[in-house]
């Protein structure tokens, strides 16, 4: 089941990236857009798995894992609701690019606000929180700038996506490393 969550998270991230790239496209691609698409495809090929960082176990591990999982569940539910809303509007032909972009900005702002409000007690929890916050902060910048315009920006996007995926892997590893005693403390 945890692999399903990771797969779902990756799917959400990639679909968000696709939605971001679709916001300002013209009907006919230009040579510049084709070059950008090629640069993005090259950059996506650079996704790599960052090794899991080891942290000492603490009595607060279960607490922080529960908080991070709660954040993930709440944010996923909120994002799913937004996606459903946008899909219904698109089907009804009432979705405008401006509204879609505003909803994406709202979603990113919500992620940042939710992450900022987390009261984590462990170094590992704050490490994961920081990775996730950096990712969403970068997404906010991308939305403000518009489409990724060159290979350097595409590479930055891939690096931030790597950080996001690393945060998910780190949390999954941390949760699976818990002993029955620490799992009971989280409940």
XYZ file of C-alpha atoms in Angstrom:
187
model
C 0.000 0.000 0.000
C 2.818 2.516 0.728
C 4.102 1.953 -2.815
C 0.641 2.928 -4.052
C 0.903 6.225 -2.142
C 4.328 6.893 -3.630
C 3.065 6.049 -7.107
C 0.052 8.280 -6.558
C 2.258 11.137 -5.344
C 4.530 10.814 -8.369
C 1.498 10.748 -10.653
C 0.134 13.902 -9.003
C 3.466 15.675 -9.347
C 3.870 14.714 -12.990
C 0.265 15.616 -13.818
C 0.770 18.980 -12.087
C 3.857 19.548 -14.194
C 1.882 18.670 -17.312
C -0.922 21.008 -16.280
C 1.581 23.782 -15.705
C 3.122 23.247 -19.101
C -0.304 23.219 -20.779
C -1.495 26.536 -19.324
C 0.038 28.882 -21.897
C 0.417 26.758 -25.009
C -0.576 28.076 -28.422
C -2.614 25.855 -30.690
C 0.307 25.234 -33.046
C 3.740 24.504 -31.563
C 6.551 26.786 -32.606
C 10.162 25.742 -33.053
C 10.916 27.272 -29.648
C 8.154 25.227 -27.994
C 9.381 22.049 -29.662
C 12.884 22.810 -28.365
C 11.471 23.387 -24.860
C 9.597 20.099 -25.026
C 12.772 18.320 -26.055
C 14.651 19.995 -23.185
C 11.947 18.910 -20.721
C 12.047 15.338 -21.987
C 15.838 15.305 -21.669
C 15.590 16.684 -18.138
C 12.979 14.111 -17.082
C 15.426 11.437 -18.156
C 17.725 12.804 -15.448
C 15.448 11.800 -12.551
C 17.497 9.866 -10.052
C 16.960 8.404 -6.646
C 18.732 10.262 -3.843
C 20.018 7.846 -1.204
C 18.066 7.670 2.039
C 19.656 9.816 4.731
C 20.127 8.018 8.032
C 18.918 9.629 11.265
C 19.076 8.321 14.823
C 15.790 6.965 16.182
C 14.011 9.178 18.715
C 10.991 8.846 20.971
C 9.205 11.449 18.804
C 9.564 9.556 15.515
C 6.020 8.171 15.604
C 4.618 11.636 16.338
C 6.342 13.237 13.357
C 5.522 10.380 11.000
C 1.848 10.694 11.929
C 1.921 14.460 11.350
C 3.635 14.110 7.964
C 1.224 11.376 6.878
C -1.729 13.507 7.989
C -0.357 16.425 5.953
C 0.077 14.134 2.933
C -3.480 12.781 3.236
C -5.057 16.218 3.698
C -3.083 17.732 0.838
C -3.843 14.789 -1.454
C -7.568 15.083 -0.679
C -7.478 18.819 -1.381
C -5.558 18.341 -4.641
C -7.913 15.583 -5.755
C -10.904 17.864 -5.140
C -9.275 20.589 -7.207
C -8.523 18.161 -10.059
C -12.125 16.927 -10.050
C -13.424 20.496 -10.054
C -11.184 21.458 -12.973
C -12.109 18.306 -14.915
C -15.836 19.032 -14.478
C -15.347 22.620 -15.605
C -13.334 21.488 -18.617
C -16.028 18.975 -19.536
C -18.668 21.711 -19.216
C -16.443 23.987 -21.308
C -16.393 26.631 -18.540
C -12.722 26.339 -17.611
C -10.531 29.276 -18.524
C -6.721 29.132 -18.503
C -6.674 32.016 -16.032
C -8.954 30.211 -13.574
C -6.987 26.996 -13.927
C -3.713 28.787 -13.245
C -5.220 30.583 -10.247
C -6.421 27.266 -8.784
C -2.932 25.840 -9.257
C -1.441 28.836 -7.468
C -3.968 28.417 -4.649
C -3.041 24.727 -4.386
C 0.662 25.552 -4.094
C 0.000 28.280 -1.513
C -2.052 25.793 0.496
C 0.764 23.235 0.401
C 3.222 25.839 1.660
C 0.892 27.047 4.411
C 0.111 23.503 5.555
C 3.814 22.602 5.651
C 4.686 25.768 7.553
C 2.088 24.925 10.215
C 3.497 21.462 10.946
C 4.953 21.216 14.439
C 7.620 18.571 14.021
C 9.906 17.493 16.839
C 12.625 15.483 15.101
C 15.517 16.296 12.828
C 14.296 13.769 10.260
C 10.784 15.223 10.306
C 12.107 18.736 9.749
C 14.394 17.418 6.990
C 11.421 15.936 5.113
C 9.372 19.070 5.766
C 12.187 21.198 4.320
C 12.456 19.088 1.169
C 8.719 19.315 0.587
C 8.659 23.045 1.321
C 11.515 23.699 -1.121
C 9.678 21.754 -3.811
C 6.426 23.688 -3.402
C 8.283 26.998 -3.141
C 9.882 26.219 -6.502
C 6.469 25.340 -7.964
C 5.192 28.751 -6.851
C 8.083 30.411 -8.692
C 7.383 28.379 -11.828
C 3.722 29.415 -11.774
C 4.723 33.054 -11.426
C 7.210 32.832 -14.305
C 4.998 30.883 -16.678
C 6.285 27.919 -18.663
C 9.763 26.505 -18.279
C 11.678 28.432 -20.908
C 15.054 26.761 -21.241
C 17.193 23.746 -20.399
C 18.522 25.341 -17.188
C 15.001 25.853 -15.807
C 14.008 22.323 -16.877
C 17.044 20.960 -15.037
C 16.078 22.948 -11.923
C 12.575 21.512 -12.129
C 13.990 18.001 -12.328
C 16.259 18.661 -9.346
C 13.301 19.870 -7.295
C 11.225 16.891 -8.415
C 14.101 14.674 -7.278
C 13.943 16.382 -3.854
C 10.187 15.803 -3.663
C 10.559 12.131 -4.556
C 13.408 11.823 -2.058
C 11.181 13.303 0.681
C 8.504 10.717 -0.128
C 11.068 7.890 -0.100
C 12.589 9.162 3.148
C 9.183 9.194 4.843
C 8.333 5.724 3.499
C 11.675 4.361 4.740
C 11.258 6.047 8.130
C 7.739 4.678 8.571
C 8.846 1.142 7.655
C 11.815 1.320 10.048
C 9.547 1.909 13.044
C 9.389 -0.661 15.804
C 6.033 -1.745 17.248
C 6.725 0.424 20.306
C 7.189 3.630 18.307
C 4.167 2.824 16.161
C 2.058 2.554 19.301
C 3.378 5.938 20.520
C 2.113 7.567 17.319
C -1.405 6.313 17.956
